[in-house]
Amino acid sequence: MSAHVEITPETNIRALVADLPIAEEVLSEFGLHCAGCGVNKYETIAKGAEAHGLRVEPIVAALTQARLSGRVPTVMNEDKQPLRRAPGEFNRRARFRYVVPVMSGKGGVGKSLTTALFAVGLRRAGKKVGILDADITGPSIPRLFGLTEPLGLEADPTTPPGQQPKPLMVPATSRSAVEIVSSNLLTDKEDTAMIWRGPILSGVIRQFYEQALWSDLDYLLIDLPPGTSDAPLTVLQSLAVDGIVLVTMPQRLATMIVRKAANLVHQLKKPIVGVVENMSYFVAPDTGKKYDVFGPSYADQVAELAGAPVFARLPIDPTLVALADNGRVEEIDDPIVDTLAAHLEAAMAARPAKPAETISLL
Ligand code: ADP
């Protein structure tokens, strides 16, 4: 008999599933629907458990049992519940180490996809990540991560007796444990038109920030609506933003809009930490020849306007689109996500320390 991959907390999930296919089902039982996903290529059972807020011991035990019996054992409910929501330990105050809005001058430049790539890269680097999807113009973020279930609600446990408890949103959890709150997860109809005026939009962003049961996160990424309307900017002004990422693409118009955005951001005195030029070029798979499909790159000029470095130039990538369209963005196998994450990490590390912030739920 061939030697088996040993089952310990330090076992790599991908390697285990390759050796013991039933492990994928066992992990799913625990809500770790990630055995086949790109993030978990790098993840151990212990890290996967931690990311999902679970104890590792019952998972290792269940996997061991499955190897012996060839069947998926029954998993006790208490072993499937994230620790952070254990009764009694309930904690309404989440701390975000870094709050990073992602902004673009106009729609369709790939801002949502870029936000998702940052999240995937940061998760691969072992960070706890959430995405506040404030781009109500489309269902991009939930769709990229394949999320369709409406968000759960929990009654505010600190409601004084005699008062109606306020419902708080429970973030959706992606396969690789990215927490996501999105207006598109408030109903189960993905196509419900979200026509919200500015002031309501501000309110929505604030609510998603304050009235969702986020875990303590290393990064809260905010996918802002495109453009430079007042609403998101007003909100930015009032949030403890650490740095803004600007997404652009090589078009003159985009550059002009980005200039406007950069000016506004400067007025707000929130630093832009980096620029990502998306759909920067296309490399023909057959010839390897590089084409500037949308014209020459303006990334350097935009970066200069924004007073921030170019984090990356992303190519037009049909493989990425296929993953994105199928809700499998986490399966991307491209070092570009590590590059994005590393740049953001470096930019954050270079910033002056801020006092530990605790958000309060009103
Ligand atoms: P935005 O959030 O700026 O409106 P999205 O992220 O929703 O833009 O992207 C718009 C469309 O462009 C999506 O269909 C997306 O899949 C596609 N897209 C984005 N980036 C790329 C890329 N690098 N290569 C190919 N298609 C892309």
CSV table of C-alpha atoms and ligand atoms in Angstrom, one decimal:
chain,number,residue,atom,x,y,z
A,1,MET,CA,0.0,0.0,0.0
A,2,SER,CA,1.3,3.5,-0.8
A,3,ALA,CA,2.1,5.9,2.0
A,4,HIS,CA,-0.8,8.1,2.8
A,5,VAL,CA,-0.7,11.8,3.5
A,6,GLU,CA,-0.7,12.1,7.2
A,7,ILE,CA,-3.7,13.9,8.7
A,8,THR,CA,-2.6,16.6,11.1
A,9,PRO,CA,-3.5,20.3,11.6
A,10,GLU,CA,-0.4,21.1,9.4
A,11,THR,CA,-1.5,19.0,6.5
A,12,ASN,CA,-2.0,20.9,3.3
A,13,ILE,CA,-5.6,20.7,2.2
A,14,ARG,CA,-5.0,20.3,-1.5
A,15,ALA,CA,-2.5,17.5,-0.9
A,16,LEU,CA,-4.9,15.7,1.4
A,17,VAL,CA,-7.8,15.9,-1.0
A,18,ALA,CA,-5.6,14.5,-3.8
A,19,ASP,CA,-4.8,11.5,-1.6
A,20,LEU,CA,-8.2,11.2,0.1
A,21,PRO,CA,-11.0,12.5,-2.1
A,22,ILE,CA,-13.7,12.0,0.5
A,23,ALA,CA,-11.8,14.7,2.5
A,24,GLU,CA,-13.5,17.3,0.3
A,25,GLU,CA,-16.9,16.2,1.5
A,26,VAL,CA,-15.8,16.1,5.1
A,27,LEU,CA,-14.4,19.6,4.9
A,28,SER,CA,-17.7,20.8,3.2
A,29,GLU,CA,-19.6,19.4,6.2
A,30,PHE,CA,-17.7,21.9,8.3
A,31,GLY,CA,-18.5,24.7,5.9
A,32,LEU,CA,-15.0,24.6,4.3
A,33,HIS,CA,-16.2,24.5,0.8
A,34,CYS,CA,-12.8,25.3,-0.4
A,35,ALA,CA,-10.9,22.1,-0.9
A,36,GLY,CA,-10.6,22.7,-4.6
A,37,CYS,CA,-10.1,26.4,-4.5
A,38,GLY,CA,-6.9,28.2,-5.3
A,39,VAL,CA,-6.4,29.7,-1.9
A,40,ASN,CA,-6.4,26.3,-0.3
A,41,LYS,CA,-3.6,25.1,-2.5
A,42,TYR,CA,-1.5,27.0,0.1
A,43,GLU,CA,-3.7,26.3,3.1
A,44,THR,CA,-3.3,23.9,5.9
A,45,ILE,CA,-6.3,22.3,7.8
A,46,ALA,CA,-5.4,24.5,10.8
A,47,LYS,CA,-5.3,27.7,8.8
A,48,GLY,CA,-8.6,26.8,7.0
A,49,ALA,CA,-10.2,26.1,10.3
A,50,GLU,CA,-8.9,29.4,11.7
A,51,ALA,CA,-10.1,31.4,8.8
A,52,HIS,CA,-13.6,30.0,9.2
A,53,GLY,CA,-13.5,30.5,12.9
A,54,LEU,CA,-13.6,26.7,13.7
A,55,ARG,CA,-11.7,24.5,16.1
A,56,VAL,CA,-9.3,22.3,14.2
A,57,GLU,CA,-9.5,19.2,16.5
A,58,PRO,CA,-12.9,18.0,15.4
A,59,ILE,CA,-12.0,18.5,11.7
A,60,VAL,CA,-8.8,16.4,12.0
A,61,ALA,CA,-10.8,13.7,14.0
A,62,ALA,CA,-13.5,13.6,11.3
A,63,LEU,CA,-11.0,13.4,8.5
A,64,THR,CA,-9.2,10.5,10.3
A,65,GLN,CA,-12.5,8.7,10.8
A,66,ALA,CA,-13.4,9.2,7.1
A,67,ARG,CA,-10.1,7.6,6.1
A,68,LEU,CA,-10.8,4.6,8.3
A,69,SER,CA,-14.4,4.1,7.5
A,70,GLY,CA,-14.6,5.4,3.9
A,71,ARG,CA,-17.6,7.4,4.9
A,72,VAL,CA,-18.3,11.0,6.0
A,73,PRO,CA,-18.9,10.9,9.7
A,74,THR,CA,-21.7,12.9,11.3
A,75,VAL,CA,-20.5,16.2,12.4
A,76,MET,CA,-21.9,17.8,15.6
A,77,ASN,CA,-23.5,21.1,15.1
A,78,GLU,CA,-21.4,22.8,17.7
A,79,ASP,CA,-18.3,21.8,15.7
A,80,LYS,CA,-19.7,23.6,12.7
A,81,GLN,CA,-20.4,26.9,14.4
A,82,PRO,CA,-17.9,29.6,13.9
A,83,LEU,CA,-16.3,30.3,17.3
A,84,ARG,CA,-16.9,34.0,16.9
A,85,ARG,CA,-20.6,33.5,17.1
A,86,ALA,CA,-20.5,31.2,20.1
A,87,PRO,CA,-23.2,32.3,22.6
A,88,GLY,CA,-21.8,34.2,25.5
A,89,GLU,CA,-18.7,35.1,23.5
A,90,PHE,CA,-20.8,37.3,21.3
A,91,ASN,CA,-18.9,40.4,20.5
A,92,ARG,CA,-20.5,43.3,18.7
A,93,ARG,CA,-17.4,45.3,18.2
A,94,ALA,CA,-15.1,44.4,15.4
A,95,ARG,CA,-11.8,45.8,14.8
A,96,PHE,CA,-10.5,46.5,11.3
A,97,ARG,CA,-6.8,46.8,11.0
A,98,TYR,CA,-6.9,48.5,7.6
A,99,VAL,CA,-9.9,49.9,5.8
A,100,VAL,CA,-9.1,50.2,2.1
A,101,PRO,CA,-11.7,51.6,-0.4
A,102,VAL,CA,-11.3,50.7,-4.0
A,103,MET,CA,-12.4,53.5,-6.3
A,104,SER,CA,-12.6,54.2,-10.1
A,105,GLY,CA,-13.5,57.2,-12.1
A,106,LYS,CA,-16.1,55.3,-14.1
A,107,GLY,CA,-17.9,52.0,-14.4
A,108,GLY,CA,-16.7,48.9,-16.2
A,109,VAL,CA,-12.9,49.3,-15.6
A,110,GLY,CA,-12.8,46.2,-13.5
A,111,LYS,CA,-12.9,47.7,-10.1
A,112,SER,CA,-14.9,44.9,-8.6
A,113,LEU,CA,-12.8,42.3,-10.1
A,114,THR,CA,-9.6,44.1,-8.9
A,115,THR,CA,-11.1,44.3,-5.4
A,116,ALA,CA,-11.7,40.5,-5.5
A,117,LEU,CA,-8.1,39.9,-6.6
A,118,PHE,CA,-6.8,41.9,-3.7
A,119,ALA,CA,-9.0,39.8,-1.4
A,120,VAL,CA,-7.8,36.5,-2.8
A,121,GLY,CA,-4.1,37.6,-2.6
A,122,LEU,CA,-4.5,38.8,1.0
A,123,ARG,CA,-6.2,35.5,1.9
A,124,ARG,CA,-3.4,33.6,0.4
A,125,ALA,CA,-1.0,35.6,2.6
A,126,GLY,CA,-3.0,34.4,5.6
A,127,LYS,CA,-4.9,37.7,6.2
A,128,LYS,CA,-8.5,37.9,7.4
A,129,VAL,CA,-10.4,39.8,4.8
A,130,GLY,CA,-13.8,41.3,4.3
A,131,ILE,CA,-15.4,43.1,1.4
A,132,LEU,CA,-18.0,45.7,1.9
A,133,ASP,CA,-19.7,45.9,-1.5
A,134,ALA,CA,-21.0,49.4,-1.9
A,135,ASP,CA,-21.1,49.2,-5.7
A,136,ILE,CA,-24.9,48.9,-6.0
A,137,THR,CA,-24.7,49.3,-9.7
A,138,GLY,CA,-24.4,45.6,-10.2
A,139,PRO,CA,-24.1,42.2,-8.5
A,140,SER,CA,-20.4,41.9,-9.2
A,141,ILE,CA,-18.9,41.0,-5.8
A,142,PRO,CA,-21.3,38.2,-4.8
A,143,ARG,CA,-21.3,36.9,-8.4
A,144,LEU,CA,-17.5,36.8,-8.5
A,145,PHE,CA,-17.4,34.7,-5.3
A,146,GLY,CA,-20.4,32.6,-6.4
A,147,LEU,CA,-22.6,33.8,-3.5
A,148,THR,CA,-26.4,33.9,-3.9
A,149,GLU,CA,-27.9,33.1,-0.5
A,150,PRO,CA,-29.4,36.2,1.1
A,151,LEU,CA,-27.5,37.4,4.2
A,152,GLY,CA,-28.7,36.1,7.5
A,153,LEU,CA,-29.9,38.5,10.2
A,154,GLU,CA,-29.3,38.2,13.9
A,155,ALA,CA,-31.2,40.2,16.5
A,156,ASP,CA,-29.0,42.7,18.3
A,157,PRO,CA,-28.2,40.8,21.5
A,158,THR,CA,-27.5,44.0,23.5
A,159,THR,CA,-31.0,45.4,23.0
A,160,PRO,CA,-32.3,46.7,26.3
A,161,PRO,CA,-35.3,44.8,27.7
A,162,GLY,CA,-38.6,46.0,26.4
A,163,GLN,CA,-37.2,47.4,23.1
A,164,GLN,CA,-37.5,45.9,19.7
A,165,PRO,CA,-34.2,44.3,18.8
A,166,LYS,CA,-32.4,45.7,15.8
A,167,PRO,CA,-31.6,43.1,13.1
A,168,LEU,CA,-27.8,43.0,12.3
A,169,MET,CA,-26.5,41.5,9.1
A,170,VAL,CA,-24.3,38.4,9.2
A,171,PRO,CA,-21.7,38.6,6.4
A,172,ALA,CA,-21.7,35.9,3.8
A,173,THR,CA,-18.6,33.8,3.9
A,174,SER,CA,-16.9,32.8,0.6
A,175,ARG,CA,-15.3,29.4,0.1
A,176,SER,CA,-11.9,30.8,1.2
A,177,ALA,CA,-13.5,32.7,4.1
A,178,VAL,CA,-13.7,36.2,2.7
A,179,GLU,CA,-16.5,37.9,4.5
A,180,ILE,CA,-18.9,39.8,2.2
A,181,VAL,CA,-21.7,42.2,2.8
A,182,SER,CA,-23.5,43.4,-0.3
A,183,SER,CA,-26.9,44.9,-1.1
A,184,ASN,CA,-27.2,42.2,-3.7
A,185,LEU,CA,-27.4,39.7,-0.9
A,186,LEU,CA,-30.3,41.4,0.8
A,187,THR,CA,-32.8,39.7,-1.4
A,188,ASP,CA,-32.6,36.4,-3.3
A,189,LYS,CA,-33.4,38.1,-6.6
A,190,GLU,CA,-30.1,39.0,-8.1
A,191,ASP,CA,-31.7,41.2,-10.7
A,192,THR,CA,-33.7,43.4,-8.4
A,193,ALA,CA,-32.9,46.9,-9.5
A,194,MET,CA,-31.1,48.9,-6.9
A,195,ILE,CA,-32.0,52.4,-7.7
A,196,TRP,CA,-30.8,54.3,-4.7
A,197,ARG,CA,-30.3,58.0,-4.4
A,198,GLY,CA,-27.1,59.5,-3.0
A,199,PRO,CA,-28.1,60.1,0.6
A,200,ILE,CA,-29.6,56.6,0.8
A,201,LEU,CA,-26.4,55.2,-0.6
A,202,SER,CA,-24.3,56.9,2.1
A,203,GLY,CA,-26.6,55.4,4.6
A,204,VAL,CA,-26.2,52.0,3.1
A,205,ILE,CA,-22.4,52.1,3.2
A,206,ARG,CA,-22.5,53.3,6.8
A,207,GLN,CA,-24.9,50.5,7.7
A,208,PHE,CA,-22.9,47.9,6.1
A,209,TYR,CA,-19.9,49.2,8.0
A,210,GLU,CA,-21.5,49.4,11.3
A,211,GLN,CA,-24.5,47.1,11.4
A,212,ALA,CA,-22.9,43.9,10.1
A,213,LEU,CA,-21.4,41.3,12.3
A,214,TRP,CA,-17.9,41.4,10.8
A,215,SER,CA,-15.1,39.4,12.5
A,216,ASP,CA,-12.0,41.2,13.5
A,217,LEU,CA,-10.4,41.7,10.1
A,218,ASP,CA,-6.9,42.6,8.8
A,219,TYR,CA,-8.4,44.2,5.8
A,220,LEU,CA,-11.9,45.6,5.1
A,221,LEU,CA,-11.9,46.4,1.3
A,222,ILE,CA,-14.7,48.6,0.2
A,223,ASP,CA,-15.9,48.3,-3.4
A,224,LEU,CA,-17.1,51.8,-4.0
A,225,PRO,CA,-19.6,52.8,-6.7
A,226,PRO,CA,-17.9,54.1,-9.8
A,227,GLY,CA,-17.4,57.7,-10.3
A,228,THR,CA,-16.9,60.6,-8.0
A,229,SER,CA,-20.4,61.3,-6.8
A,230,ASP,CA,-20.6,63.0,-3.4
A,231,ALA,CA,-22.3,60.2,-1.6
A,232,PRO,CA,-19.4,57.7,-1.3
A,233,LEU,CA,-17.0,60.6,-0.7
A,234,THR,CA,-19.0,61.9,2.2
A,235,VAL,CA,-18.9,58.5,3.6
A,236,LEU,CA,-15.2,58.1,3.0
A,237,GLN,CA,-14.7,61.3,5.0
A,238,SER,CA,-16.4,59.8,8.0
A,239,LEU,CA,-14.8,56.4,8.0
A,240,ALA,CA,-11.4,55.5,9.4
A,241,VAL,CA,-10.0,55.0,5.9
A,242,ASP,CA,-6.3,54.0,5.8
A,243,GLY,CA,-5.7,54.2,2.1
A,244,ILE,CA,-7.6,54.3,-1.2
A,245,VAL,CA,-6.7,52.2,-4.3
A,246,LEU,CA,-7.6,53.7,-7.6
A,247,VAL,CA,-8.4,51.4,-10.5
A,248,THR,CA,-8.1,52.7,-14.0
A,249,MET,CA,-7.7,51.5,-17.6
A,250,PRO,CA,-5.8,52.9,-20.5
A,251,GLN,CA,-8.2,55.4,-22.0
A,252,ARG,CA,-7.8,59.1,-22.1
A,253,LEU,CA,-11.2,59.6,-20.7
A,254,ALA,CA,-10.5,57.3,-17.8
A,255,THR,CA,-7.4,59.3,-17.1
A,256,MET,CA,-9.4,62.5,-17.0
A,257,ILE,CA,-11.9,61.0,-14.6
A,258,VAL,CA,-9.2,59.6,-12.5
A,259,ARG,CA,-7.7,63.0,-12.2
A,260,LYS,CA,-11.1,64.3,-11.0
A,261,ALA,CA,-11.3,61.4,-8.5
A,262,ALA,CA,-7.7,62.0,-7.3
A,263,ASN,CA,-8.5,65.6,-6.7
A,264,LEU,CA,-11.5,64.8,-4.7
A,265,VAL,CA,-9.6,62.3,-2.7
A,266,HIS,CA,-6.9,64.8,-2.0
A,267,GLN,CA,-9.6,67.3,-0.8
A,268,LEU,CA,-10.7,64.6,1.6
A,269,LYS,CA,-7.2,64.2,2.8
A,270,LYS,CA,-7.4,60.4,2.5
A,271,PRO,CA,-4.3,59.0,0.9
A,272,ILE,CA,-4.3,57.1,-2.3
A,273,VAL,CA,-1.9,54.3,-1.7
A,274,GLY,CA,-1.7,52.7,-5.1
A,275,VAL,CA,-3.0,52.6,-8.7
A,276,VAL,CA,-4.0,49.5,-10.6
A,277,GLU,CA,-4.3,49.7,-14.4
A,278,ASN,CA,-6.7,47.1,-15.5
A,279,MET,CA,-7.1,45.7,-19.0
A,280,SER,CA,-3.7,47.3,-19.7
A,281,TYR,CA,-2.7,45.0,-22.5
A,282,PHE,CA,-3.4,41.6,-24.1
A,283,VAL,CA,-0.9,38.9,-24.9
A,284,ALA,CA,-2.0,36.7,-27.7
A,285,PRO,CA,-1.8,33.1,-26.5
A,286,ASP,CA,-0.6,31.7,-29.8
A,287,THR,CA,2.1,34.2,-30.7
A,288,GLY,CA,3.0,35.8,-27.3
A,289,LYS,CA,2.7,39.2,-29.0
A,290,LYS,CA,1.6,42.0,-26.7
A,291,TYR,CA,-1.3,44.3,-27.9
A,292,ASP,CA,-2.3,47.6,-26.3
A,293,VAL,CA,-6.0,47.0,-27.0
A,294,PHE,CA,-7.3,50.2,-25.5
A,295,GLY,CA,-4.3,52.3,-26.4
A,296,PRO,CA,-1.1,53.2,-24.7
A,297,SER,CA,-0.8,52.9,-20.9
A,298,TYR,CA,-1.4,56.0,-18.8
A,299,ALA,CA,-0.7,54.3,-15.6
A,300,ASP,CA,2.4,56.4,-14.8
A,301,GLN,CA,0.6,59.6,-15.4
A,302,VAL,CA,-2.3,58.5,-13.3
A,303,ALA,CA,0.0,57.5,-10.6
A,304,GLU,CA,1.7,60.8,-10.7
A,305,LEU,CA,-1.7,62.6,-10.5
A,306,ALA,CA,-2.6,60.4,-7.6
A,307,GLY,CA,0.7,60.7,-5.9
A,308,ALA,CA,0.9,57.0,-5.5
A,309,PRO,CA,2.8,54.1,-7.1
A,310,VAL,CA,1.5,51.7,-9.8
A,311,PHE,CA,0.7,48.5,-7.9
A,312,ALA,CA,0.2,46.5,-11.1
A,313,ARG,CA,-0.9,46.5,-14.7
A,314,LEU,CA,-3.4,43.7,-15.3
A,315,PRO,CA,-3.8,42.2,-18.7
A,316,ILE,CA,-7.0,41.4,-20.4
A,317,ASP,CA,-7.3,37.8,-19.4
A,318,PRO,CA,-10.0,35.4,-20.8
A,319,THR,CA,-9.1,32.8,-18.2
A,320,LEU,CA,-9.8,35.3,-15.4
A,321,VAL,CA,-13.2,36.3,-17.0
A,322,ALA,CA,-14.2,32.6,-17.2
A,323,LEU,CA,-13.5,32.1,-13.5
A,324,ALA,CA,-15.1,35.5,-12.6
A,325,ASP,CA,-18.3,34.7,-14.6
A,326,ASN,CA,-18.6,31.4,-12.9
A,327,GLY,CA,-18.2,32.6,-9.3
A,328,ARG,CA,-14.8,31.0,-9.0
A,329,VAL,CA,-12.5,34.0,-8.7
A,330,GLU,CA,-10.9,32.3,-5.7
A,331,GLU,CA,-9.5,29.6,-8.0
A,332,ILE,CA,-7.3,32.0,-9.9
A,333,ASP,CA,-3.9,30.5,-10.2
A,334,ASP,CA,-1.8,33.6,-11.0
A,335,PRO,CA,0.9,35.2,-9.0
A,336,ILE,CA,-0.6,38.6,-9.8
A,337,VAL,CA,-2.9,38.3,-6.8
A,338,ASP,CA,0.2,37.9,-4.6
A,339,THR,CA,1.8,40.9,-6.2
A,340,LEU,CA,-1.3,43.0,-5.5
A,341,ALA,CA,-1.4,41.9,-1.9
A,342,ALA,CA,2.3,42.4,-1.4
A,343,HIS,CA,2.1,46.0,-2.7
A,344,LEU,CA,-0.9,46.8,-0.5
A,345,GLU,CA,0.8,45.3,2.5
A,346,ALA,CA,3.9,47.3,1.9
A,347,ALA,CA,1.9,50.5,1.4
A,348,MET,CA,0.0,49.9,4.7
A,349,ALA,CA,3.2,49.0,6.6
A,350,ALA,CA,4.7,52.3,5.4
A,351,ARG,CA,1.9,54.3,6.8
A,352,PRO,CA,2.1,55.9,10.3
A,353,ALA,CA,0.4,53.7,12.9
A,354,LYS,CA,-3.2,54.6,13.8
A,355,PRO,CA,-4.7,54.0,17.2
A,356,ALA,CA,-6.5,50.8,17.4
A,357,GLU,CA,-10.0,51.6,16.2
A,358,THR,CA,-13.2,50.1,17.6
A,359,ILE,CA,-16.3,50.7,15.6
A,360,SER,CA,-19.4,51.2,17.5
A,361,LEU,CA,-22.8,49.9,16.5
A,362,LEU,CA,-25.4,52.6,16.9
B,1,ADP,P1,-16.4,47.7,-12.4
B,1,ADP,O1,-16.5,47.2,-11.0
B,1,ADP,O2,-15.3,48.7,-12.6
B,1,ADP,O3,-17.7,48.2,-13.0
B,1,ADP,P2,-16.1,44.9,-13.1
B,1,ADP,O4,-15.1,44.4,-12.2
B,1,ADP,O5,-17.6,44.6,-12.9
B,1,ADP,O6,-16.0,46.5,-13.4
B,1,ADP,O7,-15.7,44.5,-14.6
B,1,ADP,C1,-16.5,44.8,-15.7
B,1,ADP,C2,-16.4,43.7,-16.8
B,1,ADP,O8,-15.1,43.6,-17.3
B,1,ADP,C3,-16.7,42.3,-16.1
B,1,ADP,O9,-17.4,41.6,-17.0
B,1,ADP,C4,-15.3,41.7,-15.9
B,1,ADP,O10,-15.3,40.3,-16.0
B,1,ADP,C5,-14.5,42.3,-17.1
B,1,ADP,N1,-13.1,42.4,-16.8
B,1,ADP,C6,-12.6,43.1,-15.8
B,1,ADP,N2,-11.2,43.0,-15.7
B,1,ADP,C7,-10.9,42.3,-16.8
B,1,ADP,C8,-9.6,41.8,-17.3
B,1,ADP,N3,-8.5,42.1,-16.7
B,1,ADP,N4,-9.7,41.0,-18.4
B,1,ADP,C9,-10.9,40.7,-19.0
B,1,ADP,N5,-12.0,41.1,-18.6
B,1,ADP,C10,-12.1,41.9,-17.5
